[in-house]
PDB file of C-alpha atoms in Angstrom:
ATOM      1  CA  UNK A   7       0.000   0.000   0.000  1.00 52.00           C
ATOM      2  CA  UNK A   8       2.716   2.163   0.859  1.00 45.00           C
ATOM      3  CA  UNK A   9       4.260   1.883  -2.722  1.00 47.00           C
ATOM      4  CA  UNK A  10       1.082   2.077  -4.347  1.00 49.00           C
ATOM      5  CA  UNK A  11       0.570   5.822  -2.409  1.00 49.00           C
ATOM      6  CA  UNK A  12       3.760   6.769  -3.418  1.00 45.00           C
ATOM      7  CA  UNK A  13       3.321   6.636  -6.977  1.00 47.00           C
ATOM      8  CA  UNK A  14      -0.004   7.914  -6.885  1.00 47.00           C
ATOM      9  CA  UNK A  15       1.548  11.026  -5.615  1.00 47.00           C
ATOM     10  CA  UNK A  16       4.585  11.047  -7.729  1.00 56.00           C
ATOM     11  CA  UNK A  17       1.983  10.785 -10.712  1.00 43.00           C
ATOM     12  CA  UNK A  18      -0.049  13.949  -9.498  1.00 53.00           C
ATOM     13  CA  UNK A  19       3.257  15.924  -9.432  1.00 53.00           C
ATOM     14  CA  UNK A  20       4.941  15.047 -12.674  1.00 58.00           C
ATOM     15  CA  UNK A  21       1.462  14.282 -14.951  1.00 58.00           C
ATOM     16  CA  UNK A  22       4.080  14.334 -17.955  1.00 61.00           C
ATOM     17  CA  UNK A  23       4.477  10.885 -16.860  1.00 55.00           C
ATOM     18  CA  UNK A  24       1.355   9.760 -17.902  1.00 52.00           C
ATOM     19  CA  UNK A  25       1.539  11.569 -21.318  1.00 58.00           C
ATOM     20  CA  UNK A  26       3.272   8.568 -22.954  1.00 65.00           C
ATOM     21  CA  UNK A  27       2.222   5.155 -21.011  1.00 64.00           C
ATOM     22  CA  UNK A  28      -1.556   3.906 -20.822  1.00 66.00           C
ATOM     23  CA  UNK A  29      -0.766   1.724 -18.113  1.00 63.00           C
ATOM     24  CA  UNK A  30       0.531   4.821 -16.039  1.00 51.00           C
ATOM     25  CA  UNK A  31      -2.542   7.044 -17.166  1.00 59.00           C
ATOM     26  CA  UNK A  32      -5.113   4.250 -15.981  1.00 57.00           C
ATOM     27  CA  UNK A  33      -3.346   2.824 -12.856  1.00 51.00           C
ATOM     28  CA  UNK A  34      -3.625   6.502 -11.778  1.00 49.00           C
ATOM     29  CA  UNK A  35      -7.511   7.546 -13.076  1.00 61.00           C
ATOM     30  CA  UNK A  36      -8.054   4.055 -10.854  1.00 58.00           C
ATOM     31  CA  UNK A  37      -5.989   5.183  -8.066  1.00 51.00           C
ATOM     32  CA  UNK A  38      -8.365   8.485  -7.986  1.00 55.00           C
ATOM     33  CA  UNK A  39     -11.641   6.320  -7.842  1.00 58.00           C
ATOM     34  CA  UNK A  40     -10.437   4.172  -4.309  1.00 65.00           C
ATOM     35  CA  UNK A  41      -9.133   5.000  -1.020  1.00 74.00           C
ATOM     36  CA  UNK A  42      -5.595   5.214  -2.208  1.00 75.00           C
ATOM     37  CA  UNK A  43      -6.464   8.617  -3.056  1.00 78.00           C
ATOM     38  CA  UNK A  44      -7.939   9.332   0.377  1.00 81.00           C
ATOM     39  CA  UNK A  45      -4.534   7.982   2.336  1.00 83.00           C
ATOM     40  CA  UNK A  46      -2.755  10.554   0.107  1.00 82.00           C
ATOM     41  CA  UNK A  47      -5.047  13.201   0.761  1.00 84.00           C
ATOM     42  CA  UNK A  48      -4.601  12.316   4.521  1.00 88.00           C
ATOM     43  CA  UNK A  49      -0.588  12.352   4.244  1.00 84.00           C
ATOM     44  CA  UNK A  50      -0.446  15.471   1.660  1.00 83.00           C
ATOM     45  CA  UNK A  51      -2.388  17.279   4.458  1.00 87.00           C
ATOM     46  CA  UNK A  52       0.073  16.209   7.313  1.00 87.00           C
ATOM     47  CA  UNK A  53       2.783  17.727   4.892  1.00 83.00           C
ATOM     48  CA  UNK A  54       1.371  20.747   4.928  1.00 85.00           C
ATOM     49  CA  UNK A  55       0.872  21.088   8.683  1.00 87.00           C
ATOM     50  CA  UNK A  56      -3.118  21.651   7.889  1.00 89.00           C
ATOM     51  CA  UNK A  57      -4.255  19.576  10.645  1.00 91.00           C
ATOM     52  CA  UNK A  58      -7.895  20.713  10.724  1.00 92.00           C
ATOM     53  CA  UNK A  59      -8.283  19.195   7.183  1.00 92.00           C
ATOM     54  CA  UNK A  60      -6.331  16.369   8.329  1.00 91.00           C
ATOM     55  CA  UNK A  61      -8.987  15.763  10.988  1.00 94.00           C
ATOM     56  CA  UNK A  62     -11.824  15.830   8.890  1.00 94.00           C
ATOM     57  CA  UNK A  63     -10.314  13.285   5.708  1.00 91.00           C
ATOM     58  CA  UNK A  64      -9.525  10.654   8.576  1.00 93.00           C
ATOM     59  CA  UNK A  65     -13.424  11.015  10.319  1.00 94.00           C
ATOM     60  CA  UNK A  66     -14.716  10.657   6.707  1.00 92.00           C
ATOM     61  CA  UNK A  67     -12.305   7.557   5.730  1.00 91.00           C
ATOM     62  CA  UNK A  68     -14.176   4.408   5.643  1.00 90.00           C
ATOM     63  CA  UNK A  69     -11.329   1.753   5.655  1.00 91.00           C
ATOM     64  CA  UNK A  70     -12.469  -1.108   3.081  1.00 87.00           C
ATOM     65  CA  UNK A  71     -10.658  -3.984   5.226  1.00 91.00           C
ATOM     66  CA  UNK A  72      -7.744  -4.765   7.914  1.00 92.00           C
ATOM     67  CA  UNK A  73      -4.829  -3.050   6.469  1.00 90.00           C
ATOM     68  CA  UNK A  74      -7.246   0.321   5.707  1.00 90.00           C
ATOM     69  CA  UNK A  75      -7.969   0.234   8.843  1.00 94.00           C
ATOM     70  CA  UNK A  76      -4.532   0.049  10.687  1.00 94.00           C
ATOM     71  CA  UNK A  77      -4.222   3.158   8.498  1.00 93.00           C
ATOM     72  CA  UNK A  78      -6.376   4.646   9.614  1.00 94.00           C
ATOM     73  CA  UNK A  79      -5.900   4.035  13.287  1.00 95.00           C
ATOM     74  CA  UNK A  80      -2.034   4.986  12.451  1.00 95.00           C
ATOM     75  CA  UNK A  81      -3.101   8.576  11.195  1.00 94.00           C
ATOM     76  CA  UNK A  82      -5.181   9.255  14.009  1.00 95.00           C
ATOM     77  CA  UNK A  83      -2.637   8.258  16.589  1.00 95.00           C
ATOM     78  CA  UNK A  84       0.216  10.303  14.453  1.00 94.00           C
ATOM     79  CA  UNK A  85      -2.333  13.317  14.633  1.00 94.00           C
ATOM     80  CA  UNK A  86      -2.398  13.276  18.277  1.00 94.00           C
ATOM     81  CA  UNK A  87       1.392  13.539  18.612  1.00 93.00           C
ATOM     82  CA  UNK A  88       0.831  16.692  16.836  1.00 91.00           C
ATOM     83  CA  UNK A  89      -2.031  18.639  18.312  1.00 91.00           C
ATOM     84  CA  UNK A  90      -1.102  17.500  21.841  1.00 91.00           C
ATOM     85  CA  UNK A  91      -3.838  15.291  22.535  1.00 93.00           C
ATOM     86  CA  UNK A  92      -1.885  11.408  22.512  1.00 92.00           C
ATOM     87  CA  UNK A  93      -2.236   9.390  25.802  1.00 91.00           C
ATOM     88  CA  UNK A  94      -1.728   5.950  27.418  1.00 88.00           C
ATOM     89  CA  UNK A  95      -3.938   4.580  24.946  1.00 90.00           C
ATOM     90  CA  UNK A  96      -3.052   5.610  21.681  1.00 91.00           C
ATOM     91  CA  UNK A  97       1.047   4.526  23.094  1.00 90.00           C
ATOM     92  CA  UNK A  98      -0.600   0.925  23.903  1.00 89.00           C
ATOM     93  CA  UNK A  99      -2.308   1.087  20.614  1.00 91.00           C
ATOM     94  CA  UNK A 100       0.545   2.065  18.575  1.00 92.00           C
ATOM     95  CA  UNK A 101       3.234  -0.259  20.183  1.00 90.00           C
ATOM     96  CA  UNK A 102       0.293  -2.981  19.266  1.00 91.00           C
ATOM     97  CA  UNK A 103       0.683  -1.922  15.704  1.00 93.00           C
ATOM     98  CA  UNK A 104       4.194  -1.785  15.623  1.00 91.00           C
ATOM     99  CA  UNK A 105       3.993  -5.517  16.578  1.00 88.00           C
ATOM    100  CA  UNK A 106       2.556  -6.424  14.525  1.00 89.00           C
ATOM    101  CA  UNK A 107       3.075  -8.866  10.963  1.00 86.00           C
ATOM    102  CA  UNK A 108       3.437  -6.055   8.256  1.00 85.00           C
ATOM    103  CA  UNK A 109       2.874  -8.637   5.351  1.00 81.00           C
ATOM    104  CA  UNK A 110      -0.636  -9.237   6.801  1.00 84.00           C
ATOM    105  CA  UNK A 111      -1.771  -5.584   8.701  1.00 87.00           C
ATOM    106  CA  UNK A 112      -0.153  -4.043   5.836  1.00 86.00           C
ATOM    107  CA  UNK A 113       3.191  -1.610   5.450  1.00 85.00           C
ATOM    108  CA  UNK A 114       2.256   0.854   8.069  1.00 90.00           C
ATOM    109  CA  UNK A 115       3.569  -1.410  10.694  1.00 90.00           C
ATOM    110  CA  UNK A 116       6.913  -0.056   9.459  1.00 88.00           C
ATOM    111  CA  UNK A 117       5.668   3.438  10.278  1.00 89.00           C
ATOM    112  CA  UNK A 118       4.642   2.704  13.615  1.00 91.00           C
ATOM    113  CA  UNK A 119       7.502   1.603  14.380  1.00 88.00           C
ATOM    114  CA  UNK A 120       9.425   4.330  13.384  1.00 88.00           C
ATOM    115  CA  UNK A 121       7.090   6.518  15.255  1.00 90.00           C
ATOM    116  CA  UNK A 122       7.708   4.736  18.106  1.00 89.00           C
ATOM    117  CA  UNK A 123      11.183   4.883  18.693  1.00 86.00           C
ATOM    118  CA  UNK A 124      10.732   8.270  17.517  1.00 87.00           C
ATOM    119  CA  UNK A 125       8.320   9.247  20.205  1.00 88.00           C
ATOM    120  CA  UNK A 126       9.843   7.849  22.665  1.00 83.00           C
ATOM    121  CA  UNK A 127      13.978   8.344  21.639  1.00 78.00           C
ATOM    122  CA  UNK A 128      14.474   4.601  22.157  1.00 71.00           C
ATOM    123  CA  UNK A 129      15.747   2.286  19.229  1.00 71.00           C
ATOM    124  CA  UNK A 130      13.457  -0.785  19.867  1.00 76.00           C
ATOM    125  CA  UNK A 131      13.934  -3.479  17.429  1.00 76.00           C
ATOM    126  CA  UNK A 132      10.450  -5.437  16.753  1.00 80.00           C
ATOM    127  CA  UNK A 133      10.337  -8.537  15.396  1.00 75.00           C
ATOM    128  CA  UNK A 134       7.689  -9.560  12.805  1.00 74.00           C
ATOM    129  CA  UNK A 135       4.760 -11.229  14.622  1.00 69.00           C
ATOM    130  CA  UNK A 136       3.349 -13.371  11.716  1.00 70.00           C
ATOM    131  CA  UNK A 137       2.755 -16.554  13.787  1.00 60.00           C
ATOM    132  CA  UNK A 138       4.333 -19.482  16.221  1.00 49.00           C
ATOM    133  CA  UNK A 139       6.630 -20.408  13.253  1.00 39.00           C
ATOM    134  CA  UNK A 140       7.706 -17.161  11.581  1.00 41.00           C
ATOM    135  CA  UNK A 141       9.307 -17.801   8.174  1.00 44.00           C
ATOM    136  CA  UNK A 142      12.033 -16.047   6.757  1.00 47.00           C
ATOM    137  CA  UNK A 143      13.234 -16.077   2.826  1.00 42.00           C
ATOM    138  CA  UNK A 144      16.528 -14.818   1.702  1.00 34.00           C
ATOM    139  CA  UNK A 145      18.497 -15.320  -1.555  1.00 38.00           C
ATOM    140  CA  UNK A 146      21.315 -17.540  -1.222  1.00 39.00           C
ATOM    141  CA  UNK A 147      24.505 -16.530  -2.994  1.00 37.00           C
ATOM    142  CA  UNK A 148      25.033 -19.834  -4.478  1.00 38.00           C
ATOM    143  CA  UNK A 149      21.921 -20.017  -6.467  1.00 43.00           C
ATOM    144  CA  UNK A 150      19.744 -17.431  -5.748  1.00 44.00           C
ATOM    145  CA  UNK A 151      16.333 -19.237  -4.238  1.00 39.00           C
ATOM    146  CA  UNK A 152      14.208 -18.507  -1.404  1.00 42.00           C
ATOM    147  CA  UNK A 153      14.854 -20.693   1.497  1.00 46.00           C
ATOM    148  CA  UNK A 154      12.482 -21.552   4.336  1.00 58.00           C
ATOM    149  CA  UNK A 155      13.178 -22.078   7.877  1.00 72.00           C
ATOM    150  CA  UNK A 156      11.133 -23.783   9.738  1.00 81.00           C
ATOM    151  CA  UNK A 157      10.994 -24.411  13.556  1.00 87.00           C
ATOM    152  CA  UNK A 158       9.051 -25.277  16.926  1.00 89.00           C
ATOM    153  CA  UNK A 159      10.005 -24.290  20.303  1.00 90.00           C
ATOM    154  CA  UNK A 160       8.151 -26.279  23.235  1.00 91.00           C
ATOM    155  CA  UNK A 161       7.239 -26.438  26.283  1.00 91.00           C
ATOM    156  CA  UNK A 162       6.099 -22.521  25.789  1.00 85.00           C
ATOM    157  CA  UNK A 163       5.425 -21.580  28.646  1.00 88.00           C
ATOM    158  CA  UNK A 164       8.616 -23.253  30.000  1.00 90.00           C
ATOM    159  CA  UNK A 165      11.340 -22.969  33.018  1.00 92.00           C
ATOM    160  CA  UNK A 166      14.164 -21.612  30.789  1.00 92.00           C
ATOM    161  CA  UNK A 167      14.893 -25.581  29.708  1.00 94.00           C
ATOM    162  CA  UNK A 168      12.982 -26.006  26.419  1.00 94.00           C
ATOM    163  CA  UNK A 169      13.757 -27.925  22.887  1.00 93.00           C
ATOM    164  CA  UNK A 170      13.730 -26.418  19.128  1.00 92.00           C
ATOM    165  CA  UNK A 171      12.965 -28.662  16.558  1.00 90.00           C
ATOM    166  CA  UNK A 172      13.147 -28.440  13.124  1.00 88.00           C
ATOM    167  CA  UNK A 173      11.344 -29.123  10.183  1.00 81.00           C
ATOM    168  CA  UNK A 174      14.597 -31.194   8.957  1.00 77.00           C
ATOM    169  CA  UNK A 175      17.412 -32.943   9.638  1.00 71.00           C
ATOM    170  CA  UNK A 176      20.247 -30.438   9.940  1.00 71.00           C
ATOM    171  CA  UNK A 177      23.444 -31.951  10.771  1.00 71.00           C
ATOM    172  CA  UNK A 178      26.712 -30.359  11.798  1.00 77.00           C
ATOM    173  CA  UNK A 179      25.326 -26.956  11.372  1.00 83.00           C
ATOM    174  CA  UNK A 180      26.711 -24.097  14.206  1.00 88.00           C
ATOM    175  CA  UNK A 181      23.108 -22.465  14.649  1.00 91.00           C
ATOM    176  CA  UNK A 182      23.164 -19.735  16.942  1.00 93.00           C
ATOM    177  CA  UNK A 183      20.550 -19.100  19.409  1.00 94.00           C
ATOM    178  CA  UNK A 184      19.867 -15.533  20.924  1.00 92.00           C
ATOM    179  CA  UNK A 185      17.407 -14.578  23.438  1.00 91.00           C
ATOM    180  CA  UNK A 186      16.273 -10.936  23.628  1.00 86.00           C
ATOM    181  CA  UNK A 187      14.273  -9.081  26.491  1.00 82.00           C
ATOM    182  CA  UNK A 188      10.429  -7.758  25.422  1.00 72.00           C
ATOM    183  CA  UNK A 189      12.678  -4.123  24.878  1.00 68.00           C
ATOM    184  CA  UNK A 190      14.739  -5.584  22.377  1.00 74.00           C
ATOM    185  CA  UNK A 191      17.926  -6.118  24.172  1.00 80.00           C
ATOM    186  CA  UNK A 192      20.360  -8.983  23.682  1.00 86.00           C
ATOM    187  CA  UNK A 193      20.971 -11.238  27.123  1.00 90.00           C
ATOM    188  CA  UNK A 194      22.558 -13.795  25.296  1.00 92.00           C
ATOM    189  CA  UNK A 195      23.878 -15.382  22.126  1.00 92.00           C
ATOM    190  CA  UNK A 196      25.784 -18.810  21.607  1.00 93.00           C
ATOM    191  CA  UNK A 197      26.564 -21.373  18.958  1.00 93.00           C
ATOM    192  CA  UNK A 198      25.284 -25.387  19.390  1.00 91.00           C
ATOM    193  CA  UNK A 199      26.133 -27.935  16.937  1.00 87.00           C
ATOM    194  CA  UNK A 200      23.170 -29.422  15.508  1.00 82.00           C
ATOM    195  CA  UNK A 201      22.839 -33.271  15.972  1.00 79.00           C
ATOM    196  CA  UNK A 202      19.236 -34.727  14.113  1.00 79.00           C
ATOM    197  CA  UNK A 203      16.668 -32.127  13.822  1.00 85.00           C
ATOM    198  CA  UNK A 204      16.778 -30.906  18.052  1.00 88.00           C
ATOM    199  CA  UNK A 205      18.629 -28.615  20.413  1.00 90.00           C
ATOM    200  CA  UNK A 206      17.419 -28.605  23.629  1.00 92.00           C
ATOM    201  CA  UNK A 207      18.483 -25.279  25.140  1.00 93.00           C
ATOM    202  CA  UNK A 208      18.996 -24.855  29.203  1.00 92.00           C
ATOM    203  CA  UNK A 209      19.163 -21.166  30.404  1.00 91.00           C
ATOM    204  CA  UNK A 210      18.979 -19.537  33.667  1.00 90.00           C
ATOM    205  CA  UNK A 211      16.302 -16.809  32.723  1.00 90.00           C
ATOM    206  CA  UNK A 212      14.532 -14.896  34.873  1.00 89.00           C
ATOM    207  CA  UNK A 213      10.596 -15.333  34.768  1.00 88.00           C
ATOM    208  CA  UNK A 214       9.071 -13.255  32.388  1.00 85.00           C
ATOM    209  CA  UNK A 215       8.619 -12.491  27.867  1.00 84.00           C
ATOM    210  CA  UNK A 216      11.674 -13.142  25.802  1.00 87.00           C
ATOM    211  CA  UNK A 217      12.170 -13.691  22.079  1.00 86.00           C
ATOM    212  CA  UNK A 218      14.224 -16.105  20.848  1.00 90.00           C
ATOM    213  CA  UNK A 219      15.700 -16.309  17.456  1.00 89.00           C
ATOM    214  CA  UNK A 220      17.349 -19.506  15.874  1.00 90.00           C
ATOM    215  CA  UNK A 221      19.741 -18.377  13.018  1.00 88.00           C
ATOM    216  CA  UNK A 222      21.291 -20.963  10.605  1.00 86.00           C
ATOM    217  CA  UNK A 223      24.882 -20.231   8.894  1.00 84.00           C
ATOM    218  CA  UNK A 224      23.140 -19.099   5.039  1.00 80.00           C
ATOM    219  CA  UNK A 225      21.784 -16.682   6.755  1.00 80.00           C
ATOM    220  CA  UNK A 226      17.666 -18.377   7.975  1.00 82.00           C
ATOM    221  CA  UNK A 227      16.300 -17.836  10.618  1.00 84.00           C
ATOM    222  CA  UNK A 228      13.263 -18.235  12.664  1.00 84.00           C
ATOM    223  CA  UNK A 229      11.891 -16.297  15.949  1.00 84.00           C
ATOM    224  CA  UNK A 230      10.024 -17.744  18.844  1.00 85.00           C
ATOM    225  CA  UNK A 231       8.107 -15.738  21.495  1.00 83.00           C
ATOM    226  CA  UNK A 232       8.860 -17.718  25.008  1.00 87.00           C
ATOM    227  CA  UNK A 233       6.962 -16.767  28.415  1.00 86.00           C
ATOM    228  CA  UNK A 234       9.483 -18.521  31.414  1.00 88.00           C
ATOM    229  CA  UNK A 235       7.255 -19.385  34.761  1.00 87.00           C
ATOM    230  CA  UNK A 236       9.312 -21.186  37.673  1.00 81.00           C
TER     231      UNK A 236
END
């Protein structure tokens, strides 16, 4: 969606673009028929400062489905930073955004998070919440396909003793295993030798939320949310 805005608006600025290409003419004469031209209305207003209109395009947006609407939640939270009216509840409702999975509540997850660490001067790194077993593709320098890693972490919750399994037999690979506090920081990080497709990982953690993120030598990786009870 975020791309999709973008040219919209780069279109309205330089029309000459449109002179020669059809496709560009008609993707934006569509654009100006659906809410893509209300979200630029919306951000063209924030640009220039004229939060009044602002106000008034975002009570009159009527989001068409999930990712419209964390939009539109995002623009009203963002307008409250500026006319001095954001509380608890738009924080908890951002920080709820910025967790969560951008390829399913759309690209403005990557705004919220940037507003957040902007708000609040911190650099919190958050991890893509897009299920138990996130996936991750990369391109692999050898021969350039998308690899899938795929694991399970149980018990969850656990004692700080818990096993990773994976969807494979991995042998002799050095996978490293780091566990991160729910503000992002690093409390540990070490390398275990794959034997079969299980680790079973001991630690001395503290009750509490923790992430934990299982990272194979090409470069996969997979991230586990892990609540520790003693």
């Amino acid at each position: 969606m975020n791309k999709i805005i973008a040219d919209s608006r780069s279109l309205k600025s330089n029309a000459d673009l449109m002179d020669n290409s059809i496709t560009l003419s008609n993707f934006y004469s569509s654009s100006q028929n659906s809410s893509v031209k209300n979200l630029c209305d919306i951000e063209e207003g924030f640009g220039n400062s004229n939060l009044n209109n602002v106000a008034g395009l975002i009570n009159n947006f009527t989001p068409a489905n999930t990712v419209e609407t964390n939009y539109k939640n995002f623009y009203t939270i963002y307008l409250r930073t500026k006319d001095s009216t954001y509380n608890s509840i738009d924080s908890l409702n951002l920080y709820n955004l910025a967790e969560s999975c951008p390829y399913t509540a759309g690209s403005v997850v990557h705004q919220a998070r940037a507003l957040y660490n902007i708000l609040y001067t911190t650099y919190k790194v958050f991890y893509d919440n897009c299920g138990e077993i996130a996936m991750r593709k990369i391109n692999t320098a050898k021969n350039n396909i998308q690899v899938i890693l795929k694991t399970q972490l149980y018990p969850n919750p656990n004692n700080g003793n818990f096993t990773i399994r994976f969807d494979k037999v991995i042998e002799k690979q050095n996978v490293e295993i780091s566990i991160f506090d729910i503000s992002g920081k690093l409390l540990s990080k070490e390398n275990r030798l794959t034997i079969g497709n299980e680790l079973n990982i001991s630690s001395s953690l503290l009750n509490g939320a923790y992430t934990v993120k299982i990272k194979l030598p090409d470069g996969t990786y997979d991230l586990h949310k892990i609540i520790i009870t003693k």
